[in-house]
XYZ file of C-alpha atoms in Angstrom:
496
model
C -50.531 -1.197 -22.124
C -54.486 0.712 -22.966
C -56.242 1.119 -19.298
C -58.941 -1.519 -18.731
C -62.554 -0.733 -18.758
C -62.476 -1.546 -15.311
C -59.557 0.715 -13.837
C -61.417 3.505 -16.254
C -64.756 2.534 -14.202
C -62.683 2.197 -10.563
C -60.441 5.397 -11.084
C -63.279 7.853 -12.215
C -65.225 6.301 -9.118
C -62.617 7.570 -6.888
C -62.424 11.107 -8.745
C -65.787 11.337 -8.490
C -65.330 10.203 -4.461
C -62.473 12.573 -3.859
C -65.039 15.764 -5.233
C -67.793 14.273 -3.273
C -65.816 14.801 -0.476
C -64.399 18.521 -0.690
C -67.620 19.637 -1.242
C -68.950 18.156 1.685
C -65.279 19.614 3.580
C -65.946 22.977 1.515
C -69.926 22.936 2.899
C -68.994 22.221 6.483
C -66.368 25.400 6.283
C -69.380 27.723 4.996
C -71.415 26.787 8.221
C -70.004 28.425 10.028
C -70.342 31.846 8.602
C -72.965 33.980 8.801
C -75.910 34.747 5.909
C -74.147 37.802 4.755
C -70.567 36.311 4.913
C -71.140 32.992 3.280
C -72.194 34.664 0.119
C -69.187 35.869 -1.466
C -67.261 32.846 0.120
C -69.959 30.417 -1.470
C -69.095 32.145 -4.648
C -65.320 31.996 -3.912
C -64.683 28.065 -3.020
C -66.880 27.459 -5.824
C -64.161 28.866 -8.015
C -62.162 26.431 -5.737
C -63.945 22.808 -6.446
C -64.183 23.942 -9.764
C -60.610 23.966 -10.280
C -59.999 20.706 -8.252
C -62.159 19.057 -10.337
C -60.667 19.483 -13.122
C -57.649 18.746 -11.213
C -58.788 15.416 -11.288
C -60.049 14.941 -14.787
C -56.891 16.015 -16.857
C -54.469 13.284 -16.610
C -51.117 13.686 -18.534
C -49.436 16.162 -19.950
C -51.054 19.826 -21.071
C -48.977 19.638 -24.375
C -47.737 17.236 -26.025
C -44.837 18.285 -27.373
C -45.039 16.726 -31.885
C -47.729 19.235 -31.402
C -45.657 21.813 -31.299
C -46.486 24.201 -34.070
C -44.785 26.211 -35.906
C -45.544 30.685 -35.322
C -47.329 31.146 -38.419
C -46.868 35.116 -40.051
C -47.394 37.729 -37.856
C -48.588 35.737 -34.880
C -45.993 37.940 -33.250
C -45.227 41.571 -34.475
C -42.480 44.027 -34.421
C -42.172 46.581 -32.231
C -41.241 49.022 -34.180
C -43.647 47.745 -36.394
C -46.228 49.870 -34.599
C -47.850 53.176 -35.737
C -47.067 56.167 -33.735
C -50.093 57.878 -32.656
C -51.481 61.104 -32.464
C -52.209 63.127 -29.143
C -55.924 63.851 -30.012
C -55.438 60.061 -30.834
C -53.338 58.964 -27.693
C -56.236 61.354 -25.331
C -59.717 59.605 -26.915
C -57.648 55.396 -26.367
C -56.690 56.660 -22.175
C -60.162 56.935 -21.762
C -60.947 53.764 -23.295
C -58.287 52.198 -20.594
C -57.994 50.925 -17.385
C -54.641 49.905 -15.742
C -54.274 46.979 -13.287
C -51.236 45.519 -11.285
C -51.226 42.885 -9.051
C -50.375 43.434 -6.269
C -50.667 40.154 -3.959
C -47.528 39.548 -3.551
C -45.454 40.208 0.357
C -41.395 41.366 0.266
C -40.874 38.384 2.253
C -38.410 36.748 -0.547
C -37.129 39.900 -0.213
C -36.871 40.106 3.630
C -39.155 42.597 3.923
C -42.548 42.666 5.637
C -46.131 43.355 3.784
C -46.886 44.063 0.221
C -43.498 43.907 -2.189
C -45.490 46.574 -3.264
C -44.319 49.347 -0.785
C -40.141 48.782 -0.486
C -38.498 51.253 -1.346
C -36.677 51.265 -5.298
C -35.266 54.741 -6.136
C -35.383 58.366 -4.305
C -36.992 56.201 -1.750
C -40.257 55.653 -3.421
C -41.583 52.900 -3.578
C -43.575 50.306 -6.625
C -46.688 52.217 -6.097
C -45.763 55.330 -5.420
C -43.443 54.630 -8.710
C -47.178 53.491 -10.368
C -49.414 55.883 -8.676
C -46.353 58.682 -11.330
C -46.788 57.119 -14.520
C -50.481 56.989 -14.089
C -51.268 60.857 -11.944
C -48.782 61.697 -15.512
C -50.797 60.111 -18.177
C -54.173 62.072 -17.348
C -52.469 65.415 -16.099
C -50.375 65.451 -19.370
C -53.659 64.366 -21.802
C -56.777 65.454 -19.324
C -57.463 62.383 -19.142
C -58.645 59.582 -16.347
C -56.809 55.989 -16.287
C -58.645 54.658 -13.300
C -55.475 52.701 -11.510
C -57.011 48.729 -10.226
C -55.205 46.993 -7.693
C -55.156 43.272 -7.718
C -54.815 42.299 -4.059
C -54.495 38.818 -2.180
C -55.666 38.807 1.715
C -52.102 38.691 2.054
C -51.234 42.033 0.698
C -54.853 43.584 0.940
C -55.188 45.101 4.601
C -51.430 46.993 4.609
C -52.119 48.296 0.858
C -55.649 49.844 1.964
C -53.896 52.006 4.785
C -51.306 52.887 2.465
C -53.710 54.318 -0.153
C -54.781 56.859 1.554
C -51.707 58.735 0.717
C -53.087 59.224 -2.450
C -56.017 61.043 -2.116
C -55.411 64.283 -2.999
C -53.620 62.755 -6.404
C -55.176 62.962 -9.603
C -55.935 58.898 -9.843
C -58.918 57.251 -9.226
C -57.999 53.978 -7.715
C -60.043 50.714 -6.895
C -58.939 47.085 -5.194
C -60.228 44.470 -5.274
C -58.454 41.132 -3.898
C -58.243 37.677 -5.580
C -59.374 35.063 -4.201
C -58.724 32.954 -1.475
C -58.196 28.937 -1.552
C -57.967 26.109 0.723
C -54.940 24.431 0.977
C -55.385 21.047 0.797
C -53.361 17.253 2.267
C -51.124 15.852 -0.133
C -52.152 12.679 0.305
C -55.944 12.539 1.293
C -56.966 15.512 -0.603
C -59.191 17.324 2.248
C -58.324 20.418 3.285
C -56.225 21.639 6.037
C -58.222 24.219 7.243
C -60.733 23.940 10.112
C -62.058 27.494 9.788
C -63.193 29.633 6.789
C -61.714 32.733 9.467
C -58.823 33.349 7.416
C -57.271 35.473 9.653
C -56.871 32.809 12.400
C -55.181 30.316 10.495
C -53.513 31.946 7.553
C -50.930 29.084 6.858
C -54.617 27.432 5.784
C -54.654 29.429 2.790
C -53.454 30.324 -0.518
C -54.018 33.447 -3.173
C -54.655 30.536 -6.236
C -52.297 32.374 -8.652
C -52.033 35.163 -10.894
C -54.745 32.846 -13.284
C -57.441 34.078 -10.888
C -57.487 37.787 -12.009
C -60.840 37.289 -13.959
C -62.772 35.412 -11.970
C -62.506 37.041 -8.820
C -62.194 40.854 -11.509
C -65.912 40.146 -12.099
C -67.197 38.965 -8.604
C -65.573 42.252 -7.906
C -67.713 44.287 -10.376
C -65.126 45.939 -11.510
C -65.484 44.579 -15.095
C -69.172 45.100 -15.327
C -68.697 48.635 -13.990
C -66.365 49.798 -17.033
C -67.517 48.585 -19.527
C -70.692 50.172 -18.593
C -68.529 53.135 -18.707
C -67.259 52.591 -22.075
C -63.685 51.303 -21.136
C -62.492 48.567 -24.256
C -59.001 47.433 -22.782
C -57.145 46.369 -19.437
C -53.326 46.351 -19.839
C -52.286 44.327 -16.379
C -49.017 43.808 -15.132
C -47.193 42.686 -12.274
C -46.356 45.754 -9.744
C -42.729 44.934 -9.763
C -42.164 45.229 -13.491
C -41.171 48.945 -13.308
C -40.856 48.797 -17.295
C -44.311 48.241 -17.857
C -45.862 51.280 -18.337
C -49.063 52.576 -20.747
C -47.472 51.984 -24.333
C -50.028 54.173 -26.801
C -48.199 52.746 -29.538
C -49.807 48.972 -28.460
C -53.000 50.888 -27.044
C -52.798 52.115 -31.181
C -53.127 48.384 -31.952
C -55.585 47.067 -29.869
C -58.105 50.057 -30.465
C -57.637 50.308 -34.218
C -61.460 50.253 -36.036
C -62.093 47.000 -37.836
C -63.601 43.505 -36.497
C -59.423 41.695 -36.689
C -57.518 43.667 -33.656
C -57.235 41.762 -31.551
C -58.882 40.666 -28.488
C -55.120 39.304 -25.739
C -52.258 40.662 -26.777
C -48.886 39.273 -24.694
C -45.595 41.598 -24.834
C -43.083 38.833 -25.192
C -39.140 40.406 -25.543
C -36.079 38.706 -27.224
C -34.506 35.077 -24.843
C -31.054 36.115 -23.461
C -29.659 32.804 -21.015
C -30.722 34.729 -17.385
C -34.321 33.799 -19.133
C -34.656 30.587 -20.104
C -36.844 29.131 -18.073
C -39.514 31.645 -18.251
C -42.838 31.152 -20.287
C -42.971 31.996 -24.377
C -45.874 32.284 -26.823
C -46.857 28.743 -28.585
C -49.007 28.376 -32.111
C -51.267 24.384 -30.731
C -54.050 23.416 -31.998
C -53.486 26.181 -34.182
C -53.732 28.840 -31.621
C -51.163 30.882 -30.414
C -50.529 30.312 -26.314
C -48.281 30.111 -23.179
C -46.100 26.973 -22.728
C -44.652 27.722 -19.428
C -41.776 25.329 -18.469
C -44.053 23.250 -15.679
C -45.581 21.670 -19.173
C -42.958 20.571 -21.409
C -41.503 16.955 -20.716
C -38.357 16.597 -19.211
C -36.810 15.202 -22.480
C -37.522 18.262 -23.862
C -36.303 21.037 -20.869
C -33.267 21.744 -23.565
C -35.443 22.377 -26.343
C -37.218 24.780 -24.725
C -34.444 26.987 -22.629
C -32.593 26.925 -26.243
C -32.869 29.852 -27.232
C -32.848 28.964 -30.717
C -36.097 27.218 -31.035
C -37.504 29.632 -28.516
C -36.972 33.163 -29.367
C -38.943 35.129 -27.055
C -40.597 34.383 -23.677
C -43.176 35.981 -21.799
C -43.390 39.337 -19.616
C -46.187 39.094 -18.209
C -47.614 42.411 -19.831
C -50.869 41.794 -20.911
C -53.548 44.111 -22.830
C -56.816 42.315 -23.267
C -60.721 43.502 -23.973
C -63.003 43.633 -21.624
C -66.034 42.419 -23.035
C -63.961 39.283 -23.926
C -63.526 38.721 -20.508
C -67.145 39.007 -19.381
C -67.907 36.913 -23.137
C -65.730 33.970 -21.655
C -66.293 34.274 -18.454
C -70.550 33.754 -19.737
C -69.161 30.700 -21.737
C -67.202 28.974 -19.156
C -64.639 28.877 -21.765
C -62.102 29.980 -19.227
C -59.099 27.078 -19.604
C -56.251 27.956 -17.820
C -53.261 25.264 -17.287
C -53.063 23.696 -13.491
C -50.198 24.652 -12.278
C -49.418 22.135 -8.893
C -47.267 23.789 -6.097
C -46.675 21.624 -3.334
C -45.181 22.750 0.177
C -44.173 21.484 3.200
C -45.111 23.415 5.915
C -43.737 24.403 9.121
C -46.230 22.236 10.858
C -45.558 20.229 9.108
C -47.869 19.655 6.525
C -47.528 18.822 2.992
C -49.729 20.495 0.915
C -50.614 21.181 -2.490
C -52.008 24.222 -4.131
C -53.936 25.012 -7.348
C -53.064 28.090 -9.647
C -52.995 28.785 -12.872
C -51.628 31.614 -14.267
C -53.063 35.212 -16.095
C -51.329 34.410 -19.115
C -52.544 31.010 -20.238
C -55.705 32.139 -20.795
C -54.965 33.306 -24.207
C -55.353 30.493 -25.673
C -59.211 30.876 -25.090
C -59.254 34.407 -26.769
C -60.445 33.994 -30.636
C -57.263 36.739 -31.918
C -54.415 37.119 -29.926
C -51.155 37.812 -30.728
C -47.890 38.732 -29.222
C -45.581 41.893 -29.287
C -41.685 41.739 -29.415
C -41.055 44.606 -27.223
C -37.978 46.681 -26.414
C -35.974 44.589 -23.284
C -36.444 48.112 -21.175
C -40.108 46.868 -21.369
C -39.078 44.531 -18.533
C -38.180 45.313 -15.951
C -38.884 43.555 -12.495
C -37.430 43.291 -9.163
C -37.066 40.251 -7.812
C -34.126 39.913 -5.986
C -31.511 42.308 -4.932
C -29.246 42.565 -7.896
C -32.155 44.191 -9.803
C -32.584 46.391 -7.076
C -29.292 47.315 -7.516
C -29.987 47.789 -11.547
C -32.481 50.021 -11.201
C -31.122 52.564 -7.840
C -27.868 52.926 -9.417
C -27.553 55.401 -12.991
C -27.494 53.248 -15.082
C -31.809 54.506 -15.644
C -33.451 58.107 -15.389
C -36.529 58.618 -13.882
C -39.495 60.527 -15.541
C -42.877 61.206 -14.822
C -42.564 57.737 -12.751
C -40.666 55.388 -15.339
C -37.717 54.355 -15.591
C -35.465 54.557 -19.297
C -31.997 54.528 -19.738
C -29.918 56.833 -19.474
C -28.918 58.418 -22.355
C -25.113 58.413 -20.893
C -25.074 54.508 -21.262
C -23.053 54.107 -24.321
C -25.296 50.744 -25.000
C -28.437 49.536 -24.597
C -27.988 46.514 -22.402
C -27.710 45.790 -18.509
C -25.480 44.908 -16.800
C -25.163 41.243 -15.495
C -25.290 41.658 -11.509
C -24.908 38.059 -9.165
C -24.835 39.489 -5.078
C -24.251 36.953 -2.771
C -27.433 35.437 -0.506
C -25.461 35.025 2.499
C -25.085 38.722 3.070
C -27.310 40.464 -0.309
C -30.323 38.650 -0.081
C -32.206 40.709 2.193
C -32.603 44.759 1.077
C -31.763 45.779 4.801
C -28.149 43.992 4.435
C -28.205 44.667 1.347
C -28.810 48.182 1.981
C -26.087 48.256 4.599
C -23.223 46.834 2.241
C -23.537 50.013 -0.194
C -21.847 53.849 1.223
C -23.826 55.314 -1.617
C -24.723 52.729 -5.142
C -21.857 52.563 -7.717
C -21.459 54.218 -10.811
C -22.602 51.492 -13.367
C -22.538 53.392 -16.266
C -19.894 51.671 -18.577
C -21.044 47.533 -16.241
C -20.826 44.661 -18.118
C -20.539 42.371 -16.126
C -20.645 42.330 -11.486
C -20.253 39.027 -9.705
C -20.163 39.433 -4.962
C -19.013 36.986 -3.161
C -18.832 36.957 0.717
C -18.786 40.038 3.218
C -17.616 43.214 1.034
C -18.971 46.397 1.200
C -18.032 49.314 -1.376
C -17.291 52.880 0.551
C -18.812 56.740 -1.403
C -18.590 57.427 -4.986
C -16.788 53.501 -6.758
C -17.138 53.187 -10.265
C -17.364 49.397 -11.673
C -17.257 49.387 -15.192
C -16.322 45.829 -17.712
C -15.978 42.757 -15.669
C -15.653 43.212 -11.807
C -15.988 40.487 -9.842
C -14.857 40.463 -6.126
C -14.495 37.293 -3.835
C -14.112 37.440 -0.252
C -13.438 33.660 1.025
C -15.320 32.668 4.283
C -12.727 34.612 6.778
C -12.323 37.460 4.998
C -14.057 40.710 4.275
C -12.881 43.312 1.386
C -13.576 47.076 1.892
C -13.540 48.723 -1.092
C -12.674 51.900 -1.101
C -14.203 55.960 -1.378
C -13.695 57.073 -4.575
C -11.795 53.975 -5.699
C -12.341 52.967 -9.809
C -12.145 48.914 -10.398
C -12.308 48.463 -14.870
C -11.746 44.747 -15.423
C -11.251 43.733 -12.047
C -10.836 40.761 -9.937
C -10.428 41.321 -6.033
C -10.479 38.168 -4.081
C -8.860 37.830 -0.642
C -8.728 40.073 2.744
C -8.855 43.665 1.809
C -9.386 46.166 3.967
C -8.341 50.085 3.800
C -9.198 52.573 6.917
C -9.982 56.172 7.352
C -7.863 57.859 9.693
């Protein structure tokens, strides 16, 4: 039934009222600041005000399912079709590149304090250590200066600043900036729950608004303008916990190709497996390439979205973006990313809303966007301890800070690993259950559930399932070789 004129006018009035009330709340917060602090925070909270106004206006699904078009020819390039540039060209290209790592996340989901980037993942090296090694290796090998930029959040900035001091004598130019800090709003009233602009005094009342905030915050930091003035042309942006996201000179060669047809925005995608069915995918919509996230999919089409046949690729969040075009899109006010609504229930009892955006969703705002179907090796995220087990094992070899699949593994796919939440979820508990990380070169599938420990020099091959029932314990003895085995019940072998 169409909305009557009276109803429409009433809704518009309600929206105006909510927007006006929020602006008054934000102004009240700003009034508590000194003139010096007020200027930068006003710019930041202005970004929230604009996001909130869009949230009020934009009703209904952001994508009409029937309008999704088939991906046109050439929309997704195959990685193998890309040129291998010469060494001289690589050096020239690297001088036009900036590497940006998204470093706003905490390690709380894995039971760690502080930034996730300081969790040890390999040979006592952290995500950040490996990233710095990669950039230093590039700079030394080609005699260049590729800057490394970290986008922190108010949750990770202080700890990160202390840690980056240890890299001062390395051949890496470091920059950091903070993404915005937005107020959480009451779900029912839309009022901010914070009473003070002092974030540290009330951490629960504030949130970092997703990595889509990169564009505005990068510009506000002054770094975007600075790098363009230096002659830098592209940034390569990725999550710091994706150990496969290294600088790739083939992709760099593509984006820096001479002529008017070089892409402005490149999204690395890789083939979907059953483990990735919820990952965002590329679609053609209203004659433009864009990112489709599962949150935008109508409930009746979720099965279609998760079909590996219908949508073959998913977004790795490795992005290559032209710097001067970021500046133009921001100047024109045409940056328009879908709003992700993230409701939360806080320990304080508040039911709040967080308005967030995803960095890849900006693709539709760029004229020449393409996808590149990259090997799975470029997507090696560590989100859980099961991922940590993979990257700590002999499945991977390390060179110049980069992890690559060991040449001793017979096939290129990674094993599927499922570790029980109760005993393996936190890094500290996980590490206590392995005397040494097992040999997994010939492993296809590992499921571990319950109170299970592993001795030294254990070898796992084929499909291995180990299930300790409630109240039971299984200790896999040192030197054990488990190949296509199911172990259940209670097993303890004691040394004497």
